[in-house]
Structure formats: C-alpha cells, structure tokens
mmCIF file of C-alpha atoms in Angstrom:
data_model
loop_
_atom_site.group_PDB
_atom_site.id
_atom_site.type_symbol
_atom_site.label_atom_id
_atom_site.label_comp_id
_atom_site.label_asym_id
_atom_site.label_seq_id
_atom_site.Cartn_x
_atom_site.Cartn_y
_atom_site.Cartn_z
ATOM 1 C CA UNK A 109 48.813 -68.597 -95.448
ATOM 2 C CA UNK A 110 50.173 -69.149 -92.314
ATOM 3 C CA UNK A 111 48.381 -67.359 -89.491
ATOM 4 C CA UNK A 112 51.715 -65.612 -88.589
ATOM 5 C CA UNK A 113 51.949 -64.286 -92.340
ATOM 6 C CA UNK A 114 48.264 -63.463 -92.088
ATOM 7 C CA UNK A 115 48.646 -61.288 -89.130
ATOM 8 C CA UNK A 116 51.895 -59.760 -89.866
ATOM 9 C CA UNK A 117 50.178 -56.162 -90.347
ATOM 10 C CA UNK A 118 48.758 -56.036 -86.581
ATOM 11 C CA UNK A 119 52.040 -57.563 -85.387
ATOM 12 C CA UNK A 120 54.041 -54.795 -87.193
ATOM 13 C CA UNK A 121 51.363 -52.213 -85.710
ATOM 14 C CA UNK A 122 51.762 -53.765 -82.406
ATOM 15 C CA UNK A 123 55.683 -53.288 -82.770
ATOM 16 C CA UNK A 124 55.158 -49.745 -83.555
ATOM 17 C CA UNK A 125 52.842 -49.034 -80.776
ATOM 18 C CA UNK A 126 55.430 -50.548 -78.459
ATOM 19 C CA UNK A 127 58.085 -48.330 -80.037
ATOM 20 C CA UNK A 128 56.173 -45.077 -79.402
ATOM 21 C CA UNK A 129 55.384 -46.392 -75.847
ATOM 22 C CA UNK A 130 59.217 -46.820 -75.302
ATOM 23 C CA UNK A 131 60.431 -43.402 -76.931
ATOM 24 C CA UNK A 132 57.453 -41.652 -74.959
ATOM 25 C CA UNK A 133 56.780 -43.405 -71.575
ATOM 26 C CA UNK A 134 54.873 -40.578 -70.635
ATOM 27 C CA UNK A 135 52.367 -41.065 -73.229
ATOM 28 C CA UNK A 136 52.158 -45.124 -72.720
ATOM 29 C CA UNK A 137 49.041 -45.081 -70.519
ATOM 30 C CA UNK A 138 47.006 -43.155 -72.849
ATOM 31 C CA UNK A 139 48.384 -45.310 -75.729
ATOM 32 C CA UNK A 140 46.972 -48.379 -73.736
ATOM 33 C CA UNK A 141 43.904 -46.675 -73.025
ATOM 34 C CA UNK A 142 43.098 -45.247 -76.724
ATOM 35 C CA UNK A 143 44.026 -48.962 -77.959
ATOM 36 C CA UNK A 144 41.612 -50.722 -75.278
ATOM 37 C CA UNK A 145 38.822 -48.184 -76.527
ATOM 38 C CA UNK A 146 39.294 -48.999 -79.797
ATOM 39 C CA UNK A 147 39.196 -52.538 -79.377
ATOM 40 C CA UNK A 148 35.955 -52.195 -77.336
ATOM 41 C CA UNK A 149 34.311 -50.032 -80.028
ATOM 42 C CA UNK A 150 35.005 -52.782 -82.513
ATOM 43 C CA UNK A 151 33.991 -55.587 -80.389
ATOM 44 C CA UNK A 152 30.703 -53.735 -79.226
ATOM 45 C CA UNK A 153 29.348 -52.777 -82.686
ATOM 46 C CA UNK A 154 31.158 -55.613 -85.301
ATOM 47 C CA UNK A 155 29.616 -58.893 -83.544
ATOM 48 C CA UNK A 156 25.945 -58.138 -84.022
ATOM 49 C CA UNK A 157 26.745 -56.558 -87.618
ATOM 50 C CA UNK A 158 28.231 -59.676 -88.961
ATOM 51 C CA UNK A 159 25.476 -61.593 -87.215
ATOM 52 C CA UNK A 160 22.957 -59.780 -88.943
ATOM 53 C CA UNK A 161 24.867 -59.961 -92.003
ATOM 54 C CA UNK A 162 25.271 -63.732 -91.800
ATOM 55 C CA UNK A 163 21.485 -64.000 -91.397
ATOM 56 C CA UNK A 164 20.707 -61.532 -94.004
ATOM 57 C CA UNK A 165 23.005 -63.464 -96.399
ATOM 58 C CA UNK A 166 21.316 -66.882 -95.649
ATOM 59 C CA UNK A 167 17.675 -65.826 -95.383
ATOM 60 C CA UNK A 168 17.087 -62.641 -97.808
ATOM 61 C CA UNK A 169 17.001 -64.328 -101.414
ATOM 62 C CA UNK A 170 19.305 -62.825 -103.933
ATOM 63 C CA UNK A 171 16.263 -61.712 -106.251
ATOM 64 C CA UNK A 172 15.089 -59.195 -103.401
ATOM 65 C CA UNK A 173 18.620 -57.585 -103.648
ATOM 66 C CA UNK A 174 18.625 -57.464 -107.215
ATOM 67 C CA UNK A 175 15.086 -56.115 -107.287
ATOM 68 C CA UNK A 176 15.269 -53.440 -104.585
ATOM 69 C CA UNK A 177 18.955 -52.598 -104.823
ATOM 70 C CA UNK A 178 20.015 -53.913 -108.242
ATOM 71 C CA UNK A 179 20.859 -51.756 -111.516
ATOM 72 C CA UNK A 180 17.278 -51.030 -112.397
ATOM 73 C CA UNK A 181 16.020 -50.242 -108.811
ATOM 74 C CA UNK A 182 16.443 -46.318 -109.465
ATOM 75 C CA UNK A 183 15.303 -43.960 -106.776
ATOM 76 C CA UNK A 184 14.160 -46.634 -104.573
ATOM 77 C CA UNK A 185 17.485 -48.547 -104.236
ATOM 78 C CA UNK A 186 19.519 -45.286 -103.694
ATOM 79 C CA UNK A 187 16.673 -44.354 -101.042
ATOM 80 C CA UNK A 188 17.094 -47.494 -99.520
ATOM 81 C CA UNK A 189 21.014 -47.019 -99.397
ATOM 82 C CA UNK A 190 20.626 -43.874 -97.732
ATOM 83 C CA UNK A 191 17.999 -45.063 -94.944
ATOM 84 C CA UNK A 192 20.203 -48.065 -94.355
ATOM 85 C CA UNK A 193 23.214 -45.918 -94.171
ATOM 86 C CA UNK A 194 22.061 -43.240 -92.022
ATOM 87 C CA UNK A 195 20.322 -45.349 -89.425
ATOM 88 C CA UNK A 196 23.793 -47.216 -89.180
ATOM 89 C CA UNK A 197 26.022 -46.876 -86.247
ATOM 90 C CA UNK A 198 29.508 -47.326 -85.735
ATOM 91 C CA UNK A 199 32.701 -46.012 -87.741
ATOM 92 C CA UNK A 200 33.097 -46.428 -91.442
ATOM 93 C CA UNK A 201 34.946 -49.506 -91.418
ATOM 94 C CA UNK A 202 31.818 -51.504 -90.329
ATOM 95 C CA UNK A 203 30.319 -50.498 -93.390
ATOM 96 C CA UNK A 204 32.750 -52.088 -95.860
ATOM 97 C CA UNK A 205 31.539 -55.886 -95.027
ATOM 98 C CA UNK A 206 27.760 -54.605 -95.416
ATOM 99 C CA UNK A 207 28.896 -53.095 -98.797
ATOM 100 C CA UNK A 208 30.553 -56.145 -99.888
ATOM 101 C CA UNK A 209 27.466 -58.135 -98.784
ATOM 102 C CA UNK A 210 25.311 -55.969 -100.873
ATOM 103 C CA UNK A 211 27.336 -56.146 -103.784
ATOM 104 C CA UNK A 212 27.756 -60.272 -103.575
ATOM 105 C CA UNK A 213 24.035 -60.479 -103.506
ATOM 106 C CA UNK A 214 23.492 -58.148 -106.471
ATOM 107 C CA UNK A 215 22.859 -54.904 -105.308
ATOM 108 C CA UNK A 216 24.169 -52.143 -107.780
ATOM 109 C CA UNK A 217 27.901 -50.538 -107.368
ATOM 110 C CA UNK A 218 26.263 -47.140 -107.340
ATOM 111 C CA UNK A 219 23.897 -48.225 -104.342
ATOM 112 C CA UNK A 220 26.722 -49.824 -102.424
ATOM 113 C CA UNK A 221 28.785 -46.522 -102.858
ATOM 114 C CA UNK A 222 25.711 -44.475 -101.802
ATOM 115 C CA UNK A 223 25.717 -46.856 -98.459
ATOM 116 C CA UNK A 224 29.363 -46.169 -97.664
ATOM 117 C CA UNK A 225 28.755 -42.468 -98.247
ATOM 118 C CA UNK A 226 25.593 -42.403 -96.067
ATOM 119 C CA UNK A 227 27.162 -44.559 -93.408
ATOM 120 C CA UNK A 228 29.997 -42.054 -93.313
ATOM 121 C CA UNK A 229 28.228 -38.873 -93.217
ATOM 122 C CA UNK A 230 24.503 -39.158 -92.505
ATOM 123 C CA UNK A 231 24.377 -41.297 -89.575
ATOM 124 C CA UNK A 232 21.366 -40.150 -87.406
ATOM 125 C CA UNK A 233 22.904 -40.860 -83.816
ATOM 126 C CA UNK A 234 26.002 -39.069 -84.871
ATOM 127 C CA UNK A 235 23.919 -36.103 -86.297
ATOM 128 C CA UNK A 236 22.326 -35.885 -83.034
ATOM 129 C CA UNK A 237 25.665 -35.863 -81.217
ATOM 130 C CA UNK A 238 26.875 -33.111 -83.769
ATOM 131 C CA UNK A 239 23.780 -30.985 -83.207
ATOM 132 C CA UNK A 240 24.199 -31.073 -79.374
ATOM 133 C CA UNK A 241 28.275 -30.324 -79.493
ATOM 134 C CA UNK A 242 28.193 -27.733 -82.795
ATOM 135 C CA UNK A 243 24.880 -26.683 -82.996
ATOM 136 C CA UNK A 244 21.729 -27.241 -85.419
ATOM 137 C CA UNK A 245 23.220 -24.579 -87.983
ATOM 138 C CA UNK A 246 26.312 -26.501 -88.287
ATOM 139 C CA UNK A 247 24.682 -29.930 -88.569
ATOM 140 C CA UNK A 248 21.866 -29.668 -90.417
ATOM 141 C CA UNK A 249 23.813 -27.606 -93.214
ATOM 142 C CA UNK A 250 26.469 -30.189 -92.988
ATOM 143 C CA UNK A 251 23.795 -33.153 -93.382
ATOM 144 C CA UNK A 252 22.109 -31.275 -96.270
ATOM 145 C CA UNK A 253 25.354 -30.359 -98.097
ATOM 146 C CA UNK A 254 26.484 -34.269 -97.902
ATOM 147 C CA UNK A 255 23.385 -35.725 -99.301
ATOM 148 C CA UNK A 256 23.811 -34.250 -102.999
ATOM 149 C CA UNK A 257 27.720 -34.673 -102.596
ATOM 150 C CA UNK A 258 27.333 -38.265 -101.708
ATOM 151 C CA UNK A 259 24.902 -38.994 -104.470
ATOM 152 C CA UNK A 260 27.370 -37.172 -106.946
ATOM 153 C CA UNK A 261 30.334 -38.807 -105.810
ATOM 154 C CA UNK A 262 28.986 -42.226 -106.184
ATOM 155 C CA UNK A 263 27.836 -41.340 -109.975
ATOM 156 C CA UNK A 264 31.475 -40.299 -110.265
ATOM 157 C CA UNK A 265 32.856 -43.514 -108.697
ATOM 158 C CA UNK A 266 30.829 -45.405 -111.388
ATOM 159 C CA UNK A 267 31.975 -43.153 -114.104
ATOM 160 C CA UNK A 268 35.678 -43.217 -113.404
ATOM 161 C CA UNK A 269 35.829 -46.865 -112.547
ATOM 162 C CA UNK A 270 34.027 -48.068 -115.772
ATOM 163 C CA UNK A 271 31.963 -51.494 -116.028
ATOM 164 C CA UNK A 272 34.921 -53.815 -116.687
ATOM 165 C CA UNK A 273 36.596 -52.388 -113.400
ATOM 166 C CA UNK A 274 33.057 -52.655 -111.583
ATOM 167 C CA UNK A 275 32.626 -56.165 -112.519
ATOM 168 C CA UNK A 276 36.213 -57.110 -111.295
ATOM 169 C CA UNK A 277 35.161 -55.635 -107.805
ATOM 170 C CA UNK A 278 31.713 -57.303 -107.333
ATOM 171 C CA UNK A 279 33.793 -60.739 -108.650
ATOM 172 C CA UNK A 280 36.206 -59.710 -105.862
ATOM 173 C CA UNK A 281 33.381 -59.985 -103.129
ATOM 174 C CA UNK A 282 32.594 -63.538 -104.147
ATOM 175 C CA UNK A 283 36.370 -64.298 -104.269
ATOM 176 C CA UNK A 284 36.586 -62.951 -100.400
ATOM 177 C CA UNK A 285 33.542 -65.238 -99.883
ATOM 178 C CA UNK A 286 34.994 -68.312 -101.060
ATOM 179 C CA UNK A 287 38.353 -67.552 -99.865
ATOM 180 C CA UNK A 288 37.307 -67.692 -96.375
ATOM 181 C CA UNK A 289 35.379 -70.736 -96.935
ATOM 182 C CA UNK A 290 38.157 -72.476 -98.364
ATOM 183 C CA UNK A 291 38.897 -73.981 -94.761
ATOM 184 C CA UNK A 292 39.672 -77.774 -94.598
ATOM 185 C CA UNK A 293 37.143 -78.560 -91.944
ATOM 186 C CA UNK A 294 34.316 -80.430 -93.192
ATOM 187 C CA UNK A 295 31.631 -78.213 -91.547
ATOM 188 C CA UNK A 296 32.611 -75.342 -93.507
ATOM 189 C CA UNK A 297 32.805 -77.281 -96.722
ATOM 190 C CA UNK A 298 29.044 -78.367 -96.664
ATOM 191 C CA UNK A 299 27.938 -74.978 -95.468
ATOM 192 C CA UNK A 300 29.552 -73.550 -98.703
ATOM 193 C CA UNK A 301 27.836 -76.257 -100.586
ATOM 194 C CA UNK A 302 24.488 -75.056 -99.404
ATOM 195 C CA UNK A 303 24.702 -71.526 -100.752
ATOM 196 C CA UNK A 304 26.325 -72.318 -104.357
ATOM 197 C CA UNK A 305 22.749 -71.846 -105.745
ATOM 198 C CA UNK A 306 22.868 -68.261 -104.944
ATOM 199 C CA UNK A 307 25.245 -67.235 -107.841
ATOM 200 C CA UNK A 308 23.717 -67.221 -111.351
ATOM 201 C CA UNK B 278 25.399 -46.304 -76.469
ATOM 202 C CA UNK B 279 21.431 -46.977 -77.065
ATOM 203 C CA UNK B 280 22.457 -47.613 -80.490
ATOM 204 C CA UNK B 281 24.843 -50.449 -79.486
ATOM 205 C CA UNK B 282 22.093 -51.985 -77.516
ATOM 206 C CA UNK B 283 19.793 -51.813 -80.503
ATOM 207 C CA UNK B 284 22.396 -53.516 -82.590
ATOM 208 C CA UNK B 285 22.977 -56.336 -80.182
ATOM 209 C CA UNK B 286 18.962 -56.756 -79.583
ATOM 210 C CA UNK B 287 18.283 -56.771 -82.987
ATOM 211 C CA UNK B 288 20.870 -59.362 -83.762
ATOM 212 C CA UNK B 289 19.631 -61.425 -80.692
ATOM 213 C CA UNK B 290 16.011 -61.221 -81.889
ATOM 214 C CA UNK B 291 17.094 -62.120 -85.407
ATOM 215 C CA UNK B 292 18.965 -65.115 -84.331
ATOM 216 C CA UNK B 293 16.075 -66.428 -82.161
ATOM 217 C CA UNK B 294 14.116 -66.149 -85.170
ATOM 218 C CA UNK B 295 16.257 -67.913 -87.517
ATOM 219 C CA UNK B 296 17.029 -70.640 -85.110
ATOM 220 C CA UNK B 297 13.296 -71.392 -84.322
ATOM 221 C CA UNK B 298 12.357 -71.543 -88.312
ATOM 222 C CA UNK B 299 15.713 -73.347 -89.368
ATOM 223 C CA UNK B 300 18.572 -74.622 -86.936
ATOM 224 C CA UNK B 301 20.639 -75.310 -90.024
ATOM 225 C CA UNK B 302 20.239 -72.610 -91.996
ATOM 226 C CA UNK B 303 21.196 -70.356 -88.783
ATOM 227 C CA UNK B 304 24.391 -72.589 -88.027
ATOM 228 C CA UNK B 305 25.144 -72.009 -91.808
ATOM 229 C CA UNK B 306 24.674 -68.151 -91.104
ATOM 230 C CA UNK B 307 26.865 -68.342 -87.988
ATOM 231 C CA UNK B 308 29.676 -70.188 -89.975
ATOM 232 C CA UNK B 309 29.577 -67.425 -92.605
ATOM 233 C CA UNK B 310 29.704 -64.598 -90.209
ATOM 234 C CA UNK B 311 32.659 -66.202 -88.174
ATOM 235 C CA UNK B 312 34.726 -66.783 -91.579
ATOM 236 C CA UNK B 313 34.005 -63.180 -92.911
ATOM 237 C CA UNK B 314 34.888 -61.780 -89.171
ATOM 238 C CA UNK B 315 37.943 -63.948 -88.829
ATOM 239 C CA UNK B 316 39.024 -63.125 -92.629
ATOM 240 C CA UNK B 317 39.186 -59.531 -91.964
ATOM 241 C CA UNK B 318 40.214 -59.642 -88.042
ATOM 242 C CA UNK B 319 43.807 -59.122 -89.164
ATOM 243 C CA UNK B 320 43.218 -55.786 -91.010
ATOM 244 C CA UNK B 321 40.846 -54.509 -88.086
ATOM 245 C CA UNK B 322 43.221 -55.455 -85.466
ATOM 246 C CA UNK B 323 46.061 -53.740 -87.211
ATOM 247 C CA UNK B 324 44.109 -50.592 -88.285
ATOM 248 C CA UNK B 325 43.154 -50.050 -84.497
ATOM 249 C CA UNK B 326 46.660 -50.512 -83.376
ATOM 250 C CA UNK B 327 47.773 -47.942 -85.534
ATOM 251 C CA UNK B 328 44.911 -45.240 -84.743
ATOM 252 C CA UNK B 329 45.644 -46.043 -80.959
ATOM 253 C CA UNK B 330 49.128 -45.074 -81.730
ATOM 254 C CA UNK B 331 48.347 -42.338 -83.885
ATOM 255 C CA UNK B 332 45.606 -40.825 -81.713
ATOM 256 C CA UNK B 333 48.324 -40.919 -78.724
ATOM 257 C CA UNK B 334 50.913 -38.969 -80.755
ATOM 258 C CA UNK B 335 48.430 -36.605 -82.148
ATOM 259 C CA UNK B 336 46.351 -36.237 -78.958
ATOM 260 C CA UNK B 337 43.337 -33.731 -79.087
ATOM 261 C CA UNK B 338 45.113 -31.379 -77.180
ATOM 262 C CA UNK B 339 48.052 -31.395 -79.746
ATOM 263 C CA UNK B 340 45.336 -30.853 -82.397
ATOM 264 C CA UNK B 341 43.780 -28.068 -80.740
ATOM 265 C CA UNK B 342 47.596 -26.401 -80.471
ATOM 266 C CA UNK B 343 48.173 -27.006 -83.882
ATOM 267 C CA UNK B 344 45.085 -25.465 -85.538
ATOM 268 C CA UNK B 345 43.473 -23.586 -82.702
ATOM 269 C CA UNK B 346 44.101 -20.112 -84.133
ATOM 270 C CA UNK B 347 44.683 -20.431 -87.634
ATOM 271 C CA UNK B 348 42.050 -19.733 -90.578
ATOM 272 C CA UNK B 349 42.248 -19.708 -94.224
ATOM 273 C CA UNK B 350 43.171 -22.216 -96.508
ATOM 274 C CA UNK B 351 46.464 -23.310 -94.593
ATOM 275 C CA UNK B 352 44.464 -23.778 -91.993
ATOM 276 C CA UNK B 353 41.910 -26.044 -93.828
ATOM 277 C CA UNK B 354 44.735 -28.194 -95.248
ATOM 278 C CA UNK B 355 45.937 -28.799 -91.963
ATOM 279 C CA UNK B 356 42.772 -29.749 -90.313
ATOM 280 C CA UNK B 357 41.633 -31.561 -93.231
ATOM 281 C CA UNK B 358 45.019 -33.433 -93.253
ATOM 282 C CA UNK B 359 44.505 -34.399 -89.562
ATOM 283 C CA UNK B 360 40.826 -35.465 -90.539
ATOM 284 C CA UNK B 361 41.710 -37.767 -93.293
ATOM 285 C CA UNK B 362 44.612 -39.345 -91.412
ATOM 286 C CA UNK B 363 43.261 -39.959 -88.038
ATOM 287 C CA UNK B 364 40.010 -41.941 -87.327
ATOM 288 C CA UNK B 365 38.708 -40.425 -83.879
ATOM 289 C CA UNK B 366 35.426 -41.479 -82.555
ATOM 290 C CA UNK B 367 32.508 -39.153 -82.713
ATOM 291 C CA UNK B 368 32.338 -38.931 -78.824
ATOM 292 C CA UNK B 369 35.910 -37.648 -78.950
ATOM 293 C CA UNK B 370 35.665 -35.578 -82.328
ATOM 294 C CA UNK B 371 32.840 -33.345 -81.653
ATOM 295 C CA UNK B 372 33.631 -31.931 -78.380
ATOM 296 C CA UNK B 373 37.327 -31.448 -79.965
ATOM 297 C CA UNK B 374 35.612 -29.671 -82.755
ATOM 298 C CA UNK B 375 33.500 -27.656 -80.354
ATOM 299 C CA UNK B 376 37.353 -26.851 -78.633
ATOM 300 C CA UNK B 377 38.707 -25.859 -81.870
ATOM 301 C CA UNK B 378 35.722 -23.283 -82.401
ATOM 302 C CA UNK B 379 36.181 -21.902 -78.922
ATOM 303 C CA UNK B 380 39.719 -21.589 -79.615
ATOM 304 C CA UNK B 381 39.281 -19.483 -82.953
ATOM 305 C CA UNK B 382 39.085 -21.977 -85.501
ATOM 306 C CA UNK B 383 36.974 -20.869 -88.587
ATOM 307 C CA UNK B 384 33.842 -22.860 -89.069
ATOM 308 C CA UNK B 385 34.988 -23.912 -92.586
ATOM 309 C CA UNK B 386 38.334 -25.482 -90.941
ATOM 310 C CA UNK B 387 36.181 -27.485 -88.117
ATOM 311 C CA UNK B 388 33.615 -28.618 -90.932
ATOM 312 C CA UNK B 389 36.432 -29.820 -93.222
ATOM 313 C CA UNK B 390 37.896 -31.051 -90.345
ATOM 314 C CA UNK B 391 34.878 -33.294 -89.323
ATOM 315 C CA UNK B 392 33.885 -34.222 -92.981
ATOM 316 C CA UNK B 393 37.367 -35.760 -93.775
ATOM 317 C CA UNK B 394 37.167 -37.359 -90.257
ATOM 318 C CA UNK B 395 34.141 -39.171 -91.295
ATOM 319 C CA UNK B 396 34.644 -39.708 -94.995
ATOM 320 C CA UNK B 397 38.171 -40.103 -95.798
ATOM 321 C CA UNK B 398 40.294 -42.914 -94.073
ATOM 322 C CA UNK B 399 43.710 -43.268 -94.716
ATOM 323 C CA UNK B 400 44.195 -45.282 -91.644
ATOM 324 C CA UNK B 401 41.771 -47.665 -92.822
ATOM 325 C CA UNK B 402 42.481 -47.898 -96.448
ATOM 326 C CA UNK B 403 44.555 -51.180 -96.324
ATOM 327 C CA UNK B 404 41.135 -52.743 -94.693
ATOM 328 C CA UNK B 405 39.144 -51.149 -97.342
ATOM 329 C CA UNK B 406 41.378 -52.167 -100.058
ATOM 330 C CA UNK B 407 41.017 -55.815 -98.995
ATOM 331 C CA UNK B 408 37.259 -55.451 -99.854
ATOM 332 C CA UNK B 409 36.987 -53.205 -102.843
ATOM 333 C CA UNK B 410 40.584 -52.976 -104.410
ATOM 334 C CA UNK B 411 43.358 -50.503 -104.254
ATOM 335 C CA UNK B 412 41.871 -48.513 -107.284
ATOM 336 C CA UNK B 413 38.592 -48.045 -106.115
ATOM 337 C CA UNK B 414 39.989 -47.445 -102.364
ATOM 338 C CA UNK B 415 42.310 -44.539 -103.769
ATOM 339 C CA UNK B 416 39.405 -43.370 -105.681
ATOM 340 C CA UNK B 417 36.854 -43.114 -103.151
ATOM 341 C CA UNK B 418 39.176 -41.545 -100.572
ATOM 342 C CA UNK B 419 40.558 -38.636 -103.313
ATOM 343 C CA UNK B 420 36.946 -37.747 -104.084
ATOM 344 C CA UNK B 421 35.946 -37.810 -100.581
ATOM 345 C CA UNK B 422 38.892 -35.624 -99.431
ATOM 346 C CA UNK B 423 38.312 -33.183 -102.443
ATOM 347 C CA UNK B 424 34.415 -32.824 -101.873
ATOM 348 C CA UNK B 425 35.047 -32.316 -98.095
ATOM 349 C CA UNK B 426 36.140 -28.984 -99.150
ATOM 350 C CA UNK B 427 32.808 -28.235 -100.926
ATOM 351 C CA UNK B 428 30.946 -29.299 -97.908
ATOM 352 C CA UNK B 429 32.819 -27.283 -95.566
ATOM 353 C CA UNK B 430 32.489 -24.093 -97.517
ATOM 354 C CA UNK B 431 28.755 -24.428 -97.689
ATOM 355 C CA UNK B 432 28.652 -25.155 -93.906
ATOM 356 C CA UNK B 433 30.934 -21.910 -93.659
ATOM 357 C CA UNK B 434 28.247 -19.754 -95.319
ATOM 358 C CA UNK B 435 25.362 -21.427 -93.518
ATOM 359 C CA UNK B 436 26.747 -21.411 -90.132
ATOM 360 C CA UNK B 437 29.789 -19.230 -90.428
ATOM 361 C CA UNK B 438 30.073 -16.300 -88.180
#
C-alpha cells in the first residue's frame, strides 16, 4: 500500500478537524490544544511500551507465555493478566498492542481479554486519582464491581466467539507481525528470519 | 506523571540490560518495536485527531450543561453515550465527573459515564478492529456498554445518596 493510502484515515480526520475549526473559529485554539495534548499523551506512553514489548518479544520465550498465561494456566494466568493490567497506565488503546503480543506468544484468549478489561478499568494510578476526585466509596465500589464483571465479560467473549473465530484472531496477530515485517529492506528481512523459530 | 517516568525508566533499564547481554537481539527487538509502532501509527494518528475534534465540540462545559441536572434512565443513556463515544483522559474525566455530581447528576449517571468512558471506545474502534477484527471489537464494546450499567447500579447502591 502506498503511504498515502495507508494514511488516508488520519488525513480524513485532519480534514474534519480543519473543517470544524473553520466553522467554529472561536473553538480553533481549543481544538489545537486538545489535539496537541492527545499526541503528547500518546508520545509519552507508547514509545516505552513498544520498546518493552519488542524486548519481551525477543527475550521471553514462547514457552513461558504458554505456561503462565496459556490455556492451562488457570487462576495464575488470569491473576497475572489482572496484575499487568492494573499496574499499567495510559489509555486503553495502549493495551491493544500488549494483548496482541500476548496472543502471538501463546497466552490464552481469555487472559488477553482479562488484560484488556483490567487495563481499561482497574488501573491503580487511575484508581488513586478517582479516589481523590470522587471519594473512596465511589472508587472502591466501582473497582470491586468491575473485577467480576471483567472476568464474566471475558468468559462471555470466548463463548460468543467460539473456537474457530478465536483461532482466526490469534492467527491475525501473526499476520500483523509478518505484514509489518514484509518491508523490502534487508535488515528487517534478516530480523524476521531470526524469530521464525518462535512459531510451532 | 510518575507512572510515565517509571515507564520510561523501565524501558531504558531493560534496553541497557538487553544491549549489554546481546546487541544483535536488541537491534532485532528495536526493529520489531519500530515496525509494530509504524504499522499502527496511521490508526493512532487518525483516532487522536478525531478525539481532539470530538472533545472540542463536546467540551467538558457542554457535557456538564447537557447532563448536569438530569437523572434516571434518560440521564444514564445520555451520559453513557457521551462516555462510549468520547475518549477523555482521566485527569480531565474525574474532575468533570466531580462537577457533574456537584451540579446535581446522580451517582449512577456519573458511574455509567466513567465506566463507558474507560471500557467502551467507539472512537478507538478502528484501531481495535485492526488488531482483533470487527466482530470481536463489536462484541467487546457492546458487552462493555451493557455491563457498564450493571457496575453503575452497584456503585449507585453503595455510594448513592
């Protein structure tokens, strides 16, 4: 795909933002401020997360993911997913590449869904801020109510998707990985060859 | 803020450790990291632009004015819709939620707003679908939306006035 085609979504969104700024000139400074703040948040959280993901991908063997977070990992796997998710920070979109890497490395679909759920609502840094703004009764009851909700929702997800669909989604993560690897430069080709062995 | 600093420190330490142990593997890790970042960058950029625009049109003051005094199911439907569509960072969302409470919105309305805000992402759906496909994305967001009402009812019972 040409760069222009790949970036058609952000280009369209930039055009939309420009249109809004033209229609509501009074709001234009706020729009610029919001957008700059959003990009600043993304650039402050995502680079270290992607670096850590890249390092984990290379250093943590697939067997470890299968053992501790795979299909047979039971309570340990779910607990790990909750711990990783609640220690995390940053918006939910930062969790997508993390869950993707976990699936690629052999974590179970259930645990990947638990991670997304925990990341979205159980984050400790967020919880502290919520307590400060809305009070402990509010934040603690929301945290406690969300824990079973996340486990139940993840269970529902695997039931509703079914085994074939889940396999397809896991396959998709491998596809994403190799798709990104399919650049023509020799460096990336060599690096791709270096981790072929991770697949079964 | 502290968290972000810790994250950069962790990434820095891990990188230094990795480099000391195996520079080749580290280069491979960084190549993978860049590829996956660059692969999703168009989606990220588009979503962030969309959110910036949405937050401008639906500014915190607009939201307060809309749902400030409403209660009951219509109020919950409205706050949940705002929460599901927008993606407001926590440092804006919690003070906003406090304002809503102070303006007379019910605890349930505010709880469903916070829950949908965190769990449902209509704006980030294109990015989510790129990773997990359309069906799983639709399913996760629908379930999260419905279950947000369950959570909000519990919070309303415990923390309600």
